[in-house]
mmCIF file of C-alpha atoms in Angstrom:
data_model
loop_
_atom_site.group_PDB
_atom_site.id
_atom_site.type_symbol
_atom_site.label_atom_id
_atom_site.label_comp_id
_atom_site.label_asym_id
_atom_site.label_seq_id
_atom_site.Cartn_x
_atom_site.Cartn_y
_atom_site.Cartn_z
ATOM 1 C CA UNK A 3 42.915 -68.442 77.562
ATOM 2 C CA UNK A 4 44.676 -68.444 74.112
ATOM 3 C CA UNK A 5 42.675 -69.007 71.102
ATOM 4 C CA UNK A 6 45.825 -70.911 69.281
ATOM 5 C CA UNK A 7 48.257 -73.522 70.377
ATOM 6 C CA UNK A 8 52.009 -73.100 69.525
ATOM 7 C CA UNK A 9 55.535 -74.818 70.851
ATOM 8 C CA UNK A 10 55.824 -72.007 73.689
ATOM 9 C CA UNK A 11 52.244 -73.123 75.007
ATOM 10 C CA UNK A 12 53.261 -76.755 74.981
ATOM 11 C CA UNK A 13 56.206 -76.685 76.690
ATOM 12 C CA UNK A 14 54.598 -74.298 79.206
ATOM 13 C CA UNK A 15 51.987 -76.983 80.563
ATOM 14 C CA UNK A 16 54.497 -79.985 79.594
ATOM 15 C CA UNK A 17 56.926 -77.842 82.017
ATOM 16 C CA UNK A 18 54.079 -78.177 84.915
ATOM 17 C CA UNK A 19 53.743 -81.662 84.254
ATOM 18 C CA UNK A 20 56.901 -82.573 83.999
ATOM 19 C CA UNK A 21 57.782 -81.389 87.680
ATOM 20 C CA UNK A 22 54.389 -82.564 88.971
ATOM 21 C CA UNK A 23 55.273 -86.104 87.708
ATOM 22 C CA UNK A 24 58.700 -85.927 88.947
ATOM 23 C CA UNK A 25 57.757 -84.661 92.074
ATOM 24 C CA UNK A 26 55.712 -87.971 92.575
ATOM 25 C CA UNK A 27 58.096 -89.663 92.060
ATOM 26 C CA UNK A 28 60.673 -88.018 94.043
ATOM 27 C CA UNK A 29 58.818 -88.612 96.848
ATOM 28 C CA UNK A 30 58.175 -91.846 96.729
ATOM 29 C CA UNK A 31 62.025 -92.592 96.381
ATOM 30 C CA UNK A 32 62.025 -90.323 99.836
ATOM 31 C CA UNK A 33 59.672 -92.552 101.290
ATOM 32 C CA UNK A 34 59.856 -95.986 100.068
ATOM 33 C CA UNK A 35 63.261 -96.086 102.767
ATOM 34 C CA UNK A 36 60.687 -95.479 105.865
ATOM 35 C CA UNK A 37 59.164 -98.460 105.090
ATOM 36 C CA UNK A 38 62.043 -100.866 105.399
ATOM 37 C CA UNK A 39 61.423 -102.181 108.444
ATOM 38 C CA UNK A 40 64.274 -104.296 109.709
ATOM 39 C CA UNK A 41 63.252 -106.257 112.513
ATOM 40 C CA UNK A 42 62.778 -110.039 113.779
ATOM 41 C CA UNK A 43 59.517 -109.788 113.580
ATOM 42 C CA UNK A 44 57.960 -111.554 110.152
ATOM 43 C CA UNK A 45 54.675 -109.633 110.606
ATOM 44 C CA UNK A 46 56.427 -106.208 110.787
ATOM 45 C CA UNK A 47 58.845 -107.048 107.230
ATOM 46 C CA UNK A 48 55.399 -107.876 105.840
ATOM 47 C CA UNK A 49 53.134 -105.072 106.857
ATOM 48 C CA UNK A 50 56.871 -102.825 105.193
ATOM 49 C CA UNK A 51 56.351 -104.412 101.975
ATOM 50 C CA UNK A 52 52.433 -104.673 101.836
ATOM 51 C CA UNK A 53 52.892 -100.611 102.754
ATOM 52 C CA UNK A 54 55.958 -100.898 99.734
ATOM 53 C CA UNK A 55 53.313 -102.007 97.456
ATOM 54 C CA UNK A 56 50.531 -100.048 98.328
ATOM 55 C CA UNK A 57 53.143 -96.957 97.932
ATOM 56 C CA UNK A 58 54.278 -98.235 94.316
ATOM 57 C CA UNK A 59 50.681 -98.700 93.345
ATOM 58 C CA UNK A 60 49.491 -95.188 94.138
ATOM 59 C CA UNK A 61 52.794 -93.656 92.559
ATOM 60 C CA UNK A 62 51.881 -95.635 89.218
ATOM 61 C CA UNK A 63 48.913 -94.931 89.241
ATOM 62 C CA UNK A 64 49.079 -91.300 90.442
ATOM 63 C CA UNK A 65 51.539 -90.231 87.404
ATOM 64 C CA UNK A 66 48.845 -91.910 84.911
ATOM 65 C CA UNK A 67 46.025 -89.896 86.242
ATOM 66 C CA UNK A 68 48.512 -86.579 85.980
ATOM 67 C CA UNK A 69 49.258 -87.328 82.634
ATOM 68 C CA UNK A 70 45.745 -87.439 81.753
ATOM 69 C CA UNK A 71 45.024 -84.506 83.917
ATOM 70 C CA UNK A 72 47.326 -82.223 82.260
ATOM 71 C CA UNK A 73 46.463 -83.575 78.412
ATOM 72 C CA UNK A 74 43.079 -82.903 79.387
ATOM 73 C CA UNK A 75 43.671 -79.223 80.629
ATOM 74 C CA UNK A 76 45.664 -78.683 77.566
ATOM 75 C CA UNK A 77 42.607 -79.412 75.831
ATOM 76 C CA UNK A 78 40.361 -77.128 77.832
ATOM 77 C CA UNK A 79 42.670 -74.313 77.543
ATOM 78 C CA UNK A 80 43.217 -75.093 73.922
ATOM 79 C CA UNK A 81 40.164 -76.061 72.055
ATOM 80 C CA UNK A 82 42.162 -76.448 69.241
ATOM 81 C CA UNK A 83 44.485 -79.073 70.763
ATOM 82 C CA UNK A 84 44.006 -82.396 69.085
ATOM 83 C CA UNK A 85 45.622 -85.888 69.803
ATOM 84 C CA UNK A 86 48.680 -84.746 68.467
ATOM 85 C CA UNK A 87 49.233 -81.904 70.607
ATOM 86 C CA UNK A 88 48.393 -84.414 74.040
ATOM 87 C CA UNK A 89 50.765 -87.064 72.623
ATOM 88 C CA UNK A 90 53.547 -84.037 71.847
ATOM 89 C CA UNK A 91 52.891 -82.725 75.088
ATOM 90 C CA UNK A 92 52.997 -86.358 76.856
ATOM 91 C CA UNK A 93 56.176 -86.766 75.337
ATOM 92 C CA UNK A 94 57.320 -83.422 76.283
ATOM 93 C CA UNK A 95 56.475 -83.938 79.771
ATOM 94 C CA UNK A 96 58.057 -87.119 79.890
ATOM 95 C CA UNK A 97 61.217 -85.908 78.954
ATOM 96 C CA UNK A 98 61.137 -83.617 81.940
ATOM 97 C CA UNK A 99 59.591 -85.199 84.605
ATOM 98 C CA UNK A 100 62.591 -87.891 83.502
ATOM 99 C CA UNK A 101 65.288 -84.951 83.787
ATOM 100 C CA UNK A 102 63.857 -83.917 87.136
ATOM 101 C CA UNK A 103 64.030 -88.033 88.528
ATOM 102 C CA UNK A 104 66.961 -88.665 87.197
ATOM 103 C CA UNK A 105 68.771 -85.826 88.526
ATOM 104 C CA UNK A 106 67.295 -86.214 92.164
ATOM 105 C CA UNK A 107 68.316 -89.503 92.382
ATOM 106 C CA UNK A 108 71.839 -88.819 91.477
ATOM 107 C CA UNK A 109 71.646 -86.143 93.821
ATOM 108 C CA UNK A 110 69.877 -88.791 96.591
ATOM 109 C CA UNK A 111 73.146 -91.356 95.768
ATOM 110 C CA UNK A 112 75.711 -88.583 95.941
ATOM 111 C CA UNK A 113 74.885 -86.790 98.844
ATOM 112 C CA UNK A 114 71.676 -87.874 100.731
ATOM 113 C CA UNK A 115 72.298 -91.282 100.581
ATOM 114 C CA UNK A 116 76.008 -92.094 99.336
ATOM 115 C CA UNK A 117 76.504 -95.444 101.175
ATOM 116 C CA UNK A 118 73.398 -97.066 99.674
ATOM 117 C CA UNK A 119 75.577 -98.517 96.491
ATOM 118 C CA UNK A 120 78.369 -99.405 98.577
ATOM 119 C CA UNK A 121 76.869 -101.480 100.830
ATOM 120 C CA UNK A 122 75.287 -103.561 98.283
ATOM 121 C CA UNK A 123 78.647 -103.834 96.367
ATOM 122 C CA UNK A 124 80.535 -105.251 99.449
ATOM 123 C CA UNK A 125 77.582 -107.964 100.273
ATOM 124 C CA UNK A 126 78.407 -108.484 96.038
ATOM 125 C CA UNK A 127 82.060 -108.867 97.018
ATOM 126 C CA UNK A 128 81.839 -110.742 99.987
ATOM 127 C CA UNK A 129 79.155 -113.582 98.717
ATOM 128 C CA UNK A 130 81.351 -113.934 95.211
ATOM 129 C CA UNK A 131 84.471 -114.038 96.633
ATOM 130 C CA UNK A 132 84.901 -117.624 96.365
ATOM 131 C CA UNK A 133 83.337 -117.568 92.680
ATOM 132 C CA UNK A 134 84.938 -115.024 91.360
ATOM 133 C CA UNK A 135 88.645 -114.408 90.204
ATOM 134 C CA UNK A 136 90.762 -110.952 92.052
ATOM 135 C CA UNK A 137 90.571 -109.510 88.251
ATOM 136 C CA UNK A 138 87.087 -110.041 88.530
ATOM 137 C CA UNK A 139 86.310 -108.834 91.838
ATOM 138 C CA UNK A 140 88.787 -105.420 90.860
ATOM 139 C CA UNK A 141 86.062 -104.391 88.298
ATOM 140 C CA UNK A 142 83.365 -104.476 89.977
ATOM 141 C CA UNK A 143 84.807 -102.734 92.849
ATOM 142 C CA UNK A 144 86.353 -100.321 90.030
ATOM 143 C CA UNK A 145 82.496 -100.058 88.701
ATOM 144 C CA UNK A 146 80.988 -98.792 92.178
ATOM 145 C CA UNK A 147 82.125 -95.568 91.888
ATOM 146 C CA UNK A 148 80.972 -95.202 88.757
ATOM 147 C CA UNK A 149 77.106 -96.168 89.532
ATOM 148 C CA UNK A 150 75.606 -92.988 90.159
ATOM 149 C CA UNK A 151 76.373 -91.865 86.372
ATOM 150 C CA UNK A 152 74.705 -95.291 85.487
ATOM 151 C CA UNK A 153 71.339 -94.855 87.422
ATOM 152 C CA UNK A 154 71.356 -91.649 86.177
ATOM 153 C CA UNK A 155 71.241 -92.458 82.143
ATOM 154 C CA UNK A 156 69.156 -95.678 83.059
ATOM 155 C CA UNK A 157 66.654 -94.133 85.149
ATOM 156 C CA UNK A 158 66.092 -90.845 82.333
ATOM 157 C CA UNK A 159 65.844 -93.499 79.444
ATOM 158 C CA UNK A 160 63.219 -95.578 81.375
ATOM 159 C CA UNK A 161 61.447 -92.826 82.574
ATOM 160 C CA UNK A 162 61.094 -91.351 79.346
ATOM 161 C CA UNK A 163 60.622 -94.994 77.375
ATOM 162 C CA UNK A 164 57.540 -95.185 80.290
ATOM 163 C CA UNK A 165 56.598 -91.575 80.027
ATOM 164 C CA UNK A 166 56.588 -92.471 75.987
ATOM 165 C CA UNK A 167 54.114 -95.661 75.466
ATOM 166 C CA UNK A 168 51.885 -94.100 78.406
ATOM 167 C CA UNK A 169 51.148 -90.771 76.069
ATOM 168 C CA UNK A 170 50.927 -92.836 73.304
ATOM 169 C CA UNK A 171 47.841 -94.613 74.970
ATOM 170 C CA UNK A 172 46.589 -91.975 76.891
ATOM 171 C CA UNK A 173 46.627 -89.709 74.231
ATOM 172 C CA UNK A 174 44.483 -91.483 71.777
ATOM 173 C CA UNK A 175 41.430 -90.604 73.618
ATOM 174 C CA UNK A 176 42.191 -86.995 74.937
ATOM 175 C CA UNK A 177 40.456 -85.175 73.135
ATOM 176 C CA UNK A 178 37.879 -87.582 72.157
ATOM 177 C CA UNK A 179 36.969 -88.438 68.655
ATOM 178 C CA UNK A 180 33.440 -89.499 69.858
ATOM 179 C CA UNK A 181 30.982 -86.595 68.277
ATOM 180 C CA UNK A 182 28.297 -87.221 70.663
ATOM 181 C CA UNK A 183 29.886 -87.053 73.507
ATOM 182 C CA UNK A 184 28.805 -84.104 75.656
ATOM 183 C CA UNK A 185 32.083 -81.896 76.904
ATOM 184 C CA UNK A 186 30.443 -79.210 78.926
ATOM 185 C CA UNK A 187 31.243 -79.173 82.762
ATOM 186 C CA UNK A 188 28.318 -78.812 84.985
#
């Protein structure tokens, strides 16, 4: 255990974080597919999307508790670590975890699953046909090959934009400013 806490220190735990949180959420863009369930049946579509939600839930809720997890072992490692260094290291991590999302799911529309866009742009094309001018229709065709770059910038800026405001609030409180609050473990 280090007595001091520098940049090299920071990004060392925000680099654990980082691919702890973007493993999460890696996953659950592995799984989330399993639980399409296309079928007649209406009970079967709803038992997919009630398993959809319970998924989403423990994702959100799973990178929240990480966050705090790792701003709190910063702190135990570093008793000198104050709310700046969780919110710097929040922010750190975010940027990563982001980085490692972003580029998996560029990776899942490229090669895993490269279809997924197209499909949706050919139901696009096929229910605005009649809407739509040929000019019209051209661009967007011109635009699905071109949506992989796209979720990749989107997905890193709202991953880190997320990864941001929940530091920001997490990190008010880690470590706390109450003085009578007792920190041993037992």
């Amino acid at each position: 255990m280090e007595q001091g806490i520098n940049g090299k220190s920071l990004w060392d735990v925000a680099s654990k974080a980082g691919l702890a949180l973007g493993a999460v959420s890696c996953t659950f863009m592995l799984i989330n597919p399993l639980l399409a369930i296309k079928s007649g049946s209406v009970a079967l579509n709803l038992l997919g999307s009630f398993l959809g939600l319970i998924l989403w839930a423990a994702k959100f809720f799973g990178c929240i508790w990480l966050m705090k997890f790792f701003m709190k072992k910063l702190c135990k490692d570093f008793p000198d670590a104050d709310n700046m260094h969780t919110r710097r290291l929040g922010i750190m991590a975010a940027a990563l975890s982001a980085l490692v999302y972003s580029a998996f799911s560029l990776a899942y529309v490229s090669y895993i699953n490269p279809d997924m866009f197209n499909e949706s742009f050919e139901m696009i094309l096929e229910s605005y046909s009649n809407i739509m001018s040929a000019d019209e229709l051209s661009q967007i065709e011109e635009m699905s090959g071109d949506m992989g770059r796209i979720s990749f910038f989107t997905n890193f800026f709202y991953c880190f934009i997320y990864g941001c405001i929940l530091s920001a609030i997490v990190s008010r409180n880690i470590p706390s400013q109450n003085p009578f609050e007792d920190t041993t473990d037992f």
